[in-house]
Short mmCIF file of C-alpha atoms and ligand atoms in Angstrom, two decimals:
data_model
loop_
_atom_site.label_atom_id
_atom_site.label_comp_id
_atom_site.label_asym_id
_atom_site.label_seq_id
_atom_site.Cartn_x
_atom_site.Cartn_y
_atom_site.Cartn_z
CA UNK A 502 -5.74 -19.17 249.32
CA UNK A 503 -8.81 -16.90 249.46
CA UNK A 504 -11.39 -17.78 246.79
CA UNK A 505 -13.83 -15.04 245.74
CA UNK A 506 -15.78 -13.76 242.75
CA UNK A 507 -13.73 -10.61 242.29
CA UNK A 508 -10.39 -9.34 243.60
CA UNK A 509 -9.87 -5.59 243.95
CA UNK A 510 -6.33 -4.22 244.08
CA UNK A 511 -6.09 -0.92 245.98
CA UNK A 512 -8.39 0.62 248.60
CA UNK A 513 -8.50 4.24 247.53
CA UNK A 514 -11.91 5.64 246.61
CA UNK A 515 -11.90 3.76 243.27
CA UNK A 516 -11.17 0.34 244.77
CA UNK A 517 -13.41 0.83 247.80
CA UNK A 518 -16.31 1.90 245.58
CA UNK A 519 -15.86 -1.05 243.22
CA UNK A 520 -15.76 -3.45 246.16
CA UNK A 521 -18.74 -1.87 247.90
CA UNK A 522 -20.95 -1.95 244.80
CA UNK A 523 -19.96 -5.57 244.03
CA UNK A 524 -20.65 -6.63 247.60
CA UNK A 525 -23.98 -4.81 247.60
CA UNK A 526 -24.86 -6.69 244.40
CA UNK A 527 -24.23 -10.01 246.16
CA UNK A 528 -20.74 -10.88 244.88
CA UNK A 529 -17.92 -12.03 247.11
CA UNK A 530 -14.82 -9.81 247.00
CA UNK A 531 -11.31 -9.55 248.41
CA UNK A 532 -9.73 -6.09 248.52
CA UNK A 533 -5.93 -6.10 248.78
CA UNK A 534 -4.43 -2.82 249.96
CA UNK A 535 -0.67 -2.24 250.10
CA UNK A 536 -0.70 0.30 252.92
CA UNK A 537 -1.77 -0.25 256.51
CA UNK A 538 -4.58 2.25 255.92
CA UNK A 539 -7.27 2.79 253.30
CA UNK A 540 -8.03 6.03 251.42
CA UNK A 541 -4.98 6.18 249.13
CA UNK A 542 -4.46 9.76 247.99
CA UNK A 543 -7.04 10.89 250.55
CA UNK A 544 -5.87 10.66 254.15
CA UNK A 545 -7.73 12.25 257.04
CA UNK A 546 -5.92 12.74 260.33
CA UNK A 547 -8.17 13.19 263.35
CA UNK A 548 -6.40 15.36 265.95
CA UNK A 549 -6.53 14.92 269.72
CA UNK A 550 -9.12 17.72 270.04
CA UNK A 551 -11.47 15.88 267.65
CA UNK A 552 -10.83 18.24 264.73
CA UNK A 553 -9.35 16.88 261.55
CA UNK A 554 -7.01 17.73 258.70
CA UNK A 555 -7.04 16.22 255.25
CA UNK A 556 -3.48 15.38 254.25
CA UNK A 557 -4.56 14.57 250.66
CA UNK A 558 -7.70 15.16 248.59
CA UNK A 559 -10.27 17.21 250.50
CA UNK A 560 -12.54 19.46 248.45
CA UNK A 561 -15.76 18.61 246.64
CA UNK A 562 -17.84 20.72 244.30
CA UNK A 563 -21.06 20.90 242.29
CA UNK A 564 -21.44 18.24 239.62
CA UNK A 565 -19.44 15.74 241.67
CA UNK A 566 -22.61 13.75 242.11
CA UNK A 567 -21.07 10.35 242.78
CA UNK A 568 -19.00 11.38 245.80
CA UNK A 569 -22.04 13.32 247.02
CA UNK A 570 -24.11 10.14 246.62
CA UNK A 571 -21.61 8.24 248.79
CA UNK A 572 -21.64 11.04 251.35
CA UNK A 573 -25.41 10.76 251.45
CA UNK A 574 -25.20 6.96 251.76
CA UNK A 575 -22.90 7.25 254.78
CA UNK A 576 -24.48 10.34 256.30
CA UNK A 577 -21.45 12.60 255.82
CA UNK A 578 -22.32 16.29 255.66
CA UNK A 579 -20.62 18.96 253.60
CA UNK A 580 -19.85 22.54 254.61
CA UNK A 581 -18.89 25.49 252.45
CA UNK A 582 -15.27 26.45 251.99
CA UNK A 583 -14.60 29.74 253.80
CA UNK A 584 -14.54 32.45 251.15
CA UNK A 585 -15.14 35.61 253.22
CA UNK A 586 -12.54 38.35 252.96
CA UNK A 587 -10.00 39.06 250.27
CA UNK A 588 -7.77 36.66 248.42
CA UNK A 589 -4.18 37.70 247.86
CA UNK A 590 -1.79 37.38 244.99
CA UNK A 591 1.87 38.27 244.80
CA UNK A 592 3.15 38.60 241.25
CA UNK A 593 6.10 40.54 239.90
CA UNK A 594 6.91 41.40 243.53
CA UNK A 595 3.60 43.28 243.94
CA UNK A 596 0.88 42.30 246.40
CA UNK A 597 -2.77 42.41 245.27
CA UNK A 598 -5.82 41.93 247.49
CA UNK A 599 -9.00 41.08 245.64
CA UNK A 600 -12.39 39.36 245.68
CA UNK A 601 -13.46 36.84 243.03
CA UNK A 602 -11.38 34.64 240.78
CA UNK A 603 -8.53 37.02 239.87
CA UNK A 604 -7.36 40.54 240.74
CA UNK A 605 -9.01 43.24 238.66
CA UNK A 606 -6.22 45.70 239.38
CA UNK A 607 -3.39 43.88 237.61
CA UNK A 608 -1.99 46.01 234.81
CA UNK A 609 -4.66 46.31 232.06
CA UNK A 610 -2.66 44.25 229.57
CA UNK A 611 -2.36 41.37 232.04
CA UNK A 612 -6.07 41.56 232.95
CA UNK A 613 -7.21 41.42 229.32
CA UNK A 614 -4.69 38.70 228.47
CA UNK A 615 -5.78 36.57 231.42
CA UNK A 616 -9.45 36.98 230.50
CA UNK A 617 -8.98 36.06 226.84
CA UNK A 618 -6.76 33.09 227.70
CA UNK A 619 -9.39 31.72 230.10
CA UNK A 620 -12.11 32.17 227.44
CA UNK A 621 -9.96 30.44 224.83
CA UNK A 622 -9.20 27.53 227.20
CA UNK A 623 -12.92 27.16 227.96
CA UNK A 624 -13.76 27.17 224.26
CA UNK A 625 -11.18 24.50 223.49
CA UNK A 626 -12.46 22.40 226.42
CA UNK A 627 -15.95 22.43 224.90
CA UNK A 628 -14.50 20.84 221.75
CA UNK A 629 -13.12 17.81 223.61
CA UNK A 630 -15.36 14.69 223.71
CA UNK A 631 -15.13 13.47 227.29
CA UNK A 632 -15.28 9.74 226.54
CA UNK A 633 -12.76 10.00 223.71
CA UNK A 634 -10.58 13.14 223.81
CA UNK A 635 -8.40 11.56 221.10
CA UNK A 636 -11.38 12.01 218.73
CA UNK A 637 -11.45 15.81 219.12
CA UNK A 638 -11.18 17.52 215.73
CA UNK A 639 -7.91 19.15 216.78
CA UNK A 640 -6.70 16.24 218.92
CA UNK A 641 -3.50 15.68 216.93
CA UNK A 642 -2.57 19.36 217.03
CA UNK A 643 -3.36 19.79 220.73
CA UNK A 644 -1.59 16.55 221.66
CA UNK A 645 1.55 17.57 219.78
CA UNK A 646 2.26 20.56 222.02
CA UNK A 647 2.69 21.18 225.72
CA UNK A 648 0.71 23.60 227.85
CA UNK A 649 3.88 25.73 228.06
CA UNK A 650 4.03 25.99 224.28
CA UNK A 651 0.41 27.08 224.15
CA UNK A 652 1.08 29.70 226.85
CA UNK A 653 4.12 30.93 224.85
CA UNK A 654 1.84 31.77 221.94
CA UNK A 655 -1.27 32.98 223.73
CA UNK A 656 -0.17 34.65 226.95
CA UNK A 657 2.42 37.36 226.27
CA UNK A 658 1.79 39.21 229.54
CA UNK A 659 4.34 38.05 232.12
CA UNK A 660 1.96 38.51 235.06
CA UNK A 661 -0.87 36.62 233.35
CA UNK A 662 1.56 33.91 232.29
CA UNK A 663 2.86 33.49 235.84
CA UNK A 664 -0.68 33.10 237.17
CA UNK A 665 -1.72 30.56 234.55
CA UNK A 666 1.55 28.64 235.00
CA UNK A 667 0.82 28.40 238.72
CA UNK A 668 -2.80 27.39 238.22
CA UNK A 669 -2.35 24.84 235.42
CA UNK A 670 1.10 23.55 236.37
CA UNK A 671 -0.16 23.36 239.94
CA UNK A 672 -3.11 21.19 239.00
CA UNK A 673 -0.78 18.63 237.43
CA UNK A 674 2.01 19.30 239.97
CA UNK A 675 4.54 19.51 237.16
CA UNK A 676 6.10 22.16 234.97
CA UNK A 677 3.70 23.08 232.15
CA UNK A 678 6.44 21.98 229.70
CA UNK A 679 5.70 18.40 230.78
CA UNK A 680 1.94 18.41 230.10
CA UNK A 681 0.15 17.73 226.82
CA UNK A 682 -2.31 20.52 225.98
CA UNK A 683 -4.90 17.88 224.97
CA UNK A 684 -4.53 16.13 228.33
CA UNK A 685 -4.99 19.41 230.24
CA UNK A 686 -8.02 20.34 228.13
CA UNK A 687 -9.61 16.96 228.70
CA UNK A 688 -8.98 17.00 232.44
CA UNK A 689 -10.44 20.50 232.74
CA UNK A 690 -13.37 19.66 230.45
CA UNK A 691 -14.16 16.56 232.50
CA UNK A 692 -15.04 18.91 235.38
CA UNK A 693 -16.88 21.46 233.24
CA UNK A 694 -13.99 23.75 232.22
CA UNK A 695 -11.19 25.88 233.69
CA UNK A 696 -13.52 28.00 235.83
CA UNK A 697 -14.56 24.85 237.72
CA UNK A 698 -10.98 23.60 238.12
CA UNK A 699 -9.61 26.83 239.56
CA UNK A 700 -12.80 28.02 241.28
CA UNK A 701 -13.79 28.04 244.92
CA UNK A 702 -17.48 28.97 245.18
CA UNK A 703 -19.25 26.81 242.59
CA UNK A 704 -15.90 25.31 241.61
CA UNK A 705 -13.89 22.26 242.58
CA UNK A 706 -13.07 23.75 245.99
CA UNK A 707 -16.61 24.72 246.86
CA UNK A 708 -17.03 22.53 249.94
CA UNK A 709 -15.39 20.21 252.45
CA UNK A 710 -16.69 17.16 254.27
CA UNK A 711 -17.47 17.30 257.98
CA UNK A 712 -14.96 14.86 259.45
CA UNK A 713 -12.84 14.97 256.30
CA UNK A 714 -12.66 12.37 253.51
CA UNK A 715 -12.25 9.74 256.24
CA UNK A 716 -15.89 10.30 257.17
CA UNK A 717 -16.69 8.59 253.85
CA UNK A 718 -13.89 6.11 253.25
CA UNK A 719 -13.97 4.95 256.89
CA UNK A 720 -17.58 3.69 256.80
CA UNK A 721 -17.06 2.28 253.29
CA UNK A 722 -14.15 0.18 254.57
CA UNK A 723 -16.22 -0.85 257.60
CA UNK A 724 -19.01 -2.08 255.33
CA UNK A 725 -16.55 -4.08 253.23
CA UNK A 726 -15.44 -5.53 256.57
CA UNK A 727 -13.25 -8.60 256.66
CA UNK A 728 -13.13 -8.78 252.85
CA UNK A 729 -10.56 -5.98 253.10
CA UNK A 730 -6.92 -6.97 253.68
CA UNK A 731 -4.49 -4.17 254.59
CA UNK A 732 -0.67 -4.29 254.33
CA UNK A 733 -0.92 -6.61 251.31
CA UNK A 734 1.02 -5.07 248.41
CA UNK A 735 0.10 -7.00 245.27
CA UNK A 736 3.19 -8.13 243.38
CA UNK A 737 1.83 -10.31 240.59
CA UNK A 738 -1.39 -11.13 238.77
CA UNK A 739 -1.65 -14.28 236.65
CA UNK A 740 -4.64 -14.91 234.45
CA UNK A 741 -5.84 -18.06 232.72
CA UNK A 742 -9.02 -19.22 230.97
CA UNK A 743 -11.09 -19.42 234.14
CA UNK A 744 -9.80 -16.68 236.41
CA UNK A 745 -7.01 -14.69 237.98
CA UNK A 746 -4.51 -15.47 240.72
CA UNK A 747 -3.47 -12.36 242.63
CA UNK A 748 -0.35 -12.65 244.77
CA UNK A 749 0.38 -10.21 247.56
CA UNK A 750 3.20 -10.38 250.12
CA UNK A 751 1.21 -12.36 252.65
CA UNK A 752 -1.64 -13.98 250.76
CA UNK A 753 -2.96 -15.24 247.44
CA UNK A 754 -6.44 -14.66 246.05
CA UNK A 755 -8.15 -16.65 243.33
CA UNK A 756 -11.01 -14.82 241.58
CA UNK A 757 -12.91 -14.78 238.34
CA UNK A 758 -11.71 -11.24 237.53
CA UNK A 759 -9.54 -8.53 239.04
CA UNK A 760 -10.10 -4.78 239.24
CA UNK A 761 -6.78 -2.94 239.48
CA UNK A 762 -7.41 0.44 241.12
CA UNK A 763 -3.89 1.80 241.66
CA UNK A 764 -2.49 5.06 240.17
CA UNK A 765 -1.35 4.56 236.57
CA UNK A 766 2.08 5.97 237.48
CA UNK A 767 2.80 2.89 239.61
CA UNK A 768 0.66 0.23 237.90
CA UNK A 769 3.79 -1.30 236.37
CA UNK A 770 5.11 -2.17 239.85
CA UNK A 771 2.83 -5.22 239.53
CA UNK A 772 3.99 -8.11 237.29
CA UNK A 773 1.24 -9.25 234.92
CA UNK A 774 1.39 -12.77 233.52
CA UNK A 775 0.81 -13.08 230.61
CA UNK A 776 1.94 -9.55 229.69
CA UNK A 777 -0.79 -6.97 229.27
CA UNK A 778 -1.78 -5.69 225.84
CA UNK A 779 1.00 -3.71 224.19
CA UNK A 780 -0.90 -0.43 224.49
CA UNK A 781 -1.70 -0.89 228.18
CA UNK A 782 1.90 -1.90 229.00
CA UNK A 783 3.24 1.14 227.19
CA UNK A 784 0.60 3.40 228.79
CA UNK A 785 1.99 2.37 232.18
CA UNK A 786 5.37 3.73 231.07
CA UNK A 787 3.92 7.01 229.82
CA UNK A 788 1.73 8.57 232.51
CA UNK A 789 3.88 9.88 235.36
CA UNK A 790 2.72 11.85 238.40
CA UNK A 791 4.13 15.14 239.61
CA UNK A 792 5.62 16.30 242.91
CA UNK A 793 3.39 17.70 245.64
CA UNK A 794 3.51 18.60 249.32
CA UNK A 795 0.37 19.39 251.25
CA UNK A 796 1.11 21.08 254.56
CA UNK A 797 -1.62 21.81 257.08
CA UNK A 798 -0.49 24.49 259.52
CA UNK A 799 -2.62 24.72 262.64
CA UNK A 800 -3.01 27.96 264.66
CA UNK A 801 -5.10 28.72 267.74
CA UNK A 802 -7.34 30.91 265.59
CA UNK A 803 -7.72 31.66 261.88
CA UNK A 804 -6.07 35.07 262.45
CA UNK A 805 -6.22 35.96 258.75
CA UNK A 806 -10.03 36.02 258.85
CA UNK A 807 -9.98 38.81 261.47
CA UNK A 808 -7.79 40.80 259.10
CA UNK A 809 -10.32 40.53 256.28
CA UNK A 810 -8.42 37.83 254.40
CA UNK A 811 -9.83 34.58 253.07
CA UNK A 812 -6.56 32.68 253.51
CA UNK A 813 -6.44 32.05 249.78
CA UNK A 814 -3.19 33.27 248.27
CA UNK A 815 -0.92 32.68 245.30
CA UNK A 816 2.73 33.64 245.35
CA UNK A 817 4.51 31.87 242.49
CA UNK A 818 8.17 31.14 243.05
CA UNK A 819 8.02 31.21 246.87
CA UNK A 820 8.26 28.16 249.20
CA UNK A 821 4.50 28.53 249.87
CA UNK A 822 3.14 29.16 246.37
CA UNK A 823 -0.53 28.46 247.13
CA UNK A 824 -2.50 28.69 250.38
CA UNK A 825 -6.12 28.14 251.29
CA UNK A 826 -8.14 28.22 254.51
CA UNK A 827 -8.62 24.60 255.62
CA UNK A 828 -10.51 25.04 258.89
CA UNK A 829 -13.22 22.70 260.02
CA UNK A 830 -16.82 23.92 259.93
CA UNK A 831 -16.46 25.70 263.30
CA UNK A 832 -13.45 27.76 262.18
CA UNK A 833 -11.46 26.78 265.27
CA UNK A 834 -8.61 26.01 265.34
CA UNK A 835 -7.26 27.96 262.39
CA UNK A 836 -5.87 25.69 259.68
CA UNK A 837 -3.99 27.16 256.76
CA UNK A 838 -3.19 24.71 254.02
CA UNK A 839 -0.07 25.25 251.93
CA UNK A 840 0.20 23.39 248.66
CA UNK A 841 3.58 23.17 246.96
CA UNK A 842 3.80 21.61 243.56
CA UNK A 843 6.12 20.75 240.69
CA UNK A 844 9.72 22.02 240.61
CA UNK A 845 9.25 23.97 243.88
CA UNK A 846 7.99 20.81 245.60
CA UNK A 847 11.03 18.89 244.39
CA UNK A 848 13.33 21.61 245.71
CA UNK A 849 11.64 21.37 249.14
CA UNK A 850 12.59 17.66 249.26
CA UNK A 851 16.25 18.71 249.45
CA UNK A 852 15.77 20.69 252.68
CA UNK A 853 15.74 19.20 256.17
CA UNK A 854 12.44 19.48 258.05
CA UNK A 855 13.52 22.45 260.19
CA UNK A 856 14.71 24.49 257.20
CA UNK A 857 11.58 23.63 255.21
CA UNK A 858 9.36 24.74 258.05
CA UNK A 859 11.33 27.98 258.52
CA UNK A 860 11.23 28.83 254.80
CA UNK A 861 7.50 28.18 254.56
CA UNK A 862 6.61 30.14 257.70
CA UNK A 863 8.80 33.08 256.57
CA UNK A 864 7.05 33.07 253.24
CA UNK A 865 3.66 33.13 254.98
CA UNK A 866 4.73 35.92 257.34
CA UNK A 867 5.56 38.14 254.36
CA UNK A 868 1.95 37.71 253.25
CA UNK A 869 -0.11 37.29 256.42
CA UNK A 870 2.04 38.96 259.08
CA UNK A 871 4.11 37.77 262.06
CA UNK A 872 1.31 35.63 263.54
CA UNK A 873 1.96 33.16 260.74
CA UNK A 874 5.26 32.18 262.38
CA UNK A 875 3.66 30.76 265.57
CA UNK A 876 1.64 27.67 264.67
CA UNK A 877 0.63 25.04 267.21
CA UNK A 878 1.04 22.23 264.70
CA UNK A 879 2.78 21.80 261.33
CA UNK A 880 1.59 18.68 259.51
CA UNK A 881 3.55 17.84 256.36
CA UNK A 882 2.58 15.29 253.76
CA UNK A 883 5.01 14.70 250.93
CA UNK A 884 3.09 12.69 248.33
CA UNK A 885 6.12 12.72 246.05
CA UNK A 886 7.84 10.00 248.06
CA UNK A 887 4.80 7.83 248.77
CA UNK A 888 5.68 4.45 247.26
CA UNK A 889 2.03 3.47 246.70
CA UNK A 890 0.99 6.80 245.17
CA UNK A 891 4.05 7.53 243.03
CA UNK A 892 3.52 11.29 243.47
CA UNK A 893 0.40 13.34 243.12
CA UNK A 894 -2.05 14.80 242.68
CA UNK A 895 -2.75 12.71 239.60
CA UNK A 896 -0.93 10.93 236.79
CA UNK A 897 -0.76 13.11 233.67
CA UNK A 898 -0.06 12.57 229.98
CA UNK A 899 2.85 14.24 228.16
CA UNK A 900 2.35 15.02 224.42
CA UNK A 901 1.49 12.13 222.14
CA UNK A 902 0.17 9.81 224.83
CA UNK A 903 -3.60 10.36 224.74
CA UNK A 904 -3.87 10.19 220.94
CA UNK A 905 -1.69 7.06 220.74
CA UNK A 906 -2.60 5.18 223.92
CA UNK A 907 -5.75 6.87 225.32
CA UNK A 908 -8.21 4.06 224.50
CA UNK A 909 -6.12 1.73 226.72
CA UNK A 910 -7.13 3.78 229.79
CA UNK A 911 -10.33 1.77 230.26
CA UNK A 912 -9.98 -1.21 227.90
CA UNK A 913 -9.81 -4.41 230.02
CA UNK A 914 -6.88 -6.78 229.44
CA UNK A 915 -8.61 -10.15 229.50
CA UNK A 916 -9.78 -10.65 233.08
CA UNK A 917 -8.06 -7.55 234.40
CA UNK A 918 -10.19 -4.40 234.55
CA UNK A 919 -8.98 -0.89 235.34
CA UNK A 920 -10.29 1.67 237.81
CA UNK A 921 -8.75 4.82 239.27
CA UNK A 922 -9.59 8.47 238.95
CA UNK A 923 -7.37 8.93 235.90
CA UNK A 924 -9.54 6.48 233.95
CA UNK A 925 -12.72 8.50 234.45
CA UNK A 926 -14.20 10.45 231.56
CA UNK A 927 -16.04 12.69 234.01
CA UNK A 928 -14.28 14.46 236.92
CA UNK A 929 -11.00 12.87 235.86
CA UNK A 930 -8.44 13.30 238.63
CA UNK A 931 -10.86 14.15 241.41
CA UNK A 932 -12.19 11.89 244.16
CA UNK A 933 -15.52 11.95 242.34
CA UNK A 934 -13.78 10.54 239.24
CA UNK A 935 -12.31 7.76 241.37
CA UNK A 936 -15.80 6.87 242.62
CA UNK A 937 -17.19 6.89 239.08
CA UNK A 938 -14.35 4.66 237.87
CA UNK A 939 -15.04 2.18 240.67
CA UNK A 940 -18.72 2.04 239.76
CA UNK A 941 -17.87 1.58 236.09
CA UNK A 942 -15.38 -1.23 236.80
CA UNK A 943 -17.87 -3.00 239.10
CA UNK A 944 -20.53 -2.86 236.37
CA UNK A 945 -17.98 -4.08 233.82
CA UNK A 946 -16.88 -7.18 235.72
CA UNK A 947 -20.46 -8.14 236.56
CA UNK A 948 -21.52 -7.72 232.92
CA UNK A 949 -18.54 -9.77 231.71
CA UNK A 950 -19.39 -12.63 234.04
CA UNK A 951 -23.08 -12.56 233.04
CA UNK A 952 -21.97 -12.86 229.40
CA UNK A 953 -19.55 -15.66 230.31
CA UNK A 954 -22.31 -17.62 232.10
CA UNK A 955 -24.96 -17.10 229.37
C1 LIG B 1434 -2.27 16.57 247.79
C2 LIG B 1434 -3.49 16.15 247.03
C3 LIG B 1434 -4.59 16.96 247.04
C4 LIG B 1434 -5.74 16.60 246.33
N1 LIG B 1434 -6.85 17.39 246.42
C5 LIG B 1434 -8.03 16.94 245.93
C6 LIG B 1434 -9.24 17.60 246.25
O1 LIG B 1434 -9.25 18.57 247.03
N2 LIG B 1434 -10.40 17.11 245.71
C7 LIG B 1434 -10.41 16.01 244.91
O2 LIG B 1434 -11.48 15.61 244.45
N3 LIG B 1434 -9.26 15.35 244.62
C8 LIG B 1434 -8.09 15.78 245.12
N4 LIG B 1434 -6.94 15.07 244.90
C9 LIG B 1434 -6.98 13.90 244.00
C10 LIG B 1434 -7.65 12.71 244.66
O3 LIG B 1434 -7.12 12.53 245.94
C11 LIG B 1434 -7.46 11.49 243.81
O4 LIG B 1434 -7.96 11.69 242.51
C12 LIG B 1434 -8.19 10.25 244.33
O5 LIG B 1434 -8.02 10.11 245.72
C13 LIG B 1434 -7.69 9.03 243.60
O6 LIG B 1434 -8.36 7.87 244.08
P1 LIG B 1434 -8.00 6.46 243.45
O7 LIG B 1434 -8.76 5.45 244.20
O8 LIG B 1434 -8.12 6.53 241.97
O9 LIG B 1434 -6.42 6.26 243.72
P2 LIG B 1434 -5.65 6.21 245.11
O10 LIG B 1434 -6.31 7.06 246.11
O11 LIG B 1434 -4.22 6.51 244.81
O12 LIG B 1434 -5.81 4.71 245.59
C14 LIG B 1434 -4.98 3.68 245.11
C15 LIG B 1434 -4.76 2.68 246.23
O13 LIG B 1434 -4.00 1.58 245.71
C16 LIG B 1434 -3.05 1.20 246.70
N5 LIG B 1434 -1.97 0.49 246.00
C17 LIG B 1434 -1.00 0.98 245.21
N6 LIG B 1434 -0.23 -0.03 244.75
C18 LIG B 1434 -0.72 -1.17 245.27
C19 LIG B 1434 -0.35 -2.55 245.15
N7 LIG B 1434 0.67 -2.95 244.41
N8 LIG B 1434 -1.09 -3.47 245.84
C20 LIG B 1434 -2.16 -3.09 246.59
N9 LIG B 1434 -2.54 -1.80 246.73
C21 LIG B 1434 -1.84 -0.85 246.06
C22 LIG B 1434 -2.63 2.53 247.33
O14 LIG B 1434 -2.01 2.35 248.58
C23 LIG B 1434 -3.96 3.27 247.39
O15 LIG B 1434 -4.63 3.02 248.59
C24 LIG B 1434 -5.77 15.39 245.59
C25 LIG B 1434 -4.64 14.56 245.60
C26 LIG B 1434 -3.52 14.92 246.32
C27 LIG B 1434 -2.34 13.99 246.35
#
């Protein structure tokens, strides 16, 4: 049995940050990670030529101060997302090339409708208190409808609707009929509003990290050192008057408190004894994750740049609905990232690998030309079937959940404290939110023990 001050369950950014801050403050920790790697929903693959692809979370943006602080701590540099050239959008069978956030040459009705819908979303976001979205004046109303229902009433233009469906449904990797409007407003507000969520320059996809996310989580894990135990899925946590006993497949840890930093969608895979509070137990049954594939397609060169394209494209309803340039800072090799979410992502799970690849490359060729069909590497990551993620990108709340169970997101259950990006009031769902949640949970357990001792 390993005996420590605090046991951390999960070595994604939330768990690693909690462990690092506790260790830096002089506490002893044990971090139990189910997988044979750290990073969780971030996962950097370094290729033979020394370049890298991020198979999970990758982008950082302004206001994400806590991940930037970690980058600074571990000397990881950022570089700007490539945004030269035109973006492309295919809606209603028509192809648009444009600069900026959205095409200006959609039909006038769609353009006006899109603009007013974005303004309305931003206005509603400003009315959501970040620490307690369930206290918003209109919380009950907004939590009683789905995003799809809101779109039904506010976005009559088919083209504008298709774009917003792709953008909002894509963020939560689910059909918009599954997402509470209040949840979506809170998540967007936690980053500063819809412009930040969907934006590249100045938005959530402003920059990448030299060396990928692994350039941060790697050194964090190294600093935690032999307090980190990989391939140790936690199965059960018992708590009593003096501490917790955390049982994984190959080891048991005794600690004063535990920080559980696993995605909410799979938090109920662990048995808690005694049972958690009613609200926390039921919350675990009510925040699922969506379906998402992230596919990095590597080419000798970023050929789209030479043709005046940024690599950013949206083509709802195709096997490659969203693409973005994902090159390293040198621009060589060319890496085009395809993100497939929600119902389309689920449909891709039914295809064999060869058919999936063919469908995706055909879809890209229709947009970017024949060169798209000759990659040197095709790196698929299906987060939907990852046992220790439970889907991606984040767990979301259907209607009724935030107003009824929201306070349980951060409320400790005795000696068990909760971290994870979904529990963050600021930058909820991003890597930065995970870091913030880890810092909050570390402060919480230390404060609780100080009170206990005093
Ligand atoms: C495809 C994709 C793209 C994304 N893009 C971005 C992006 O560009 N920018 C951004 O900021 N965010 C992005 N995100 C979201 C971001 O990756 C997450 O918000 C963040 O990584 C969550 O960190 P976390 O520590 O809260 O959870 P996780 O990273 O999920 O970490 C949880 C850890 O707990 C472990 N675990 C689970 N169960 C157990 C158990 N029983 N015992 C022990 N360990 C367990 C898991 O293996 C995992 O390591 C993306 C996510 C995905 C999937």
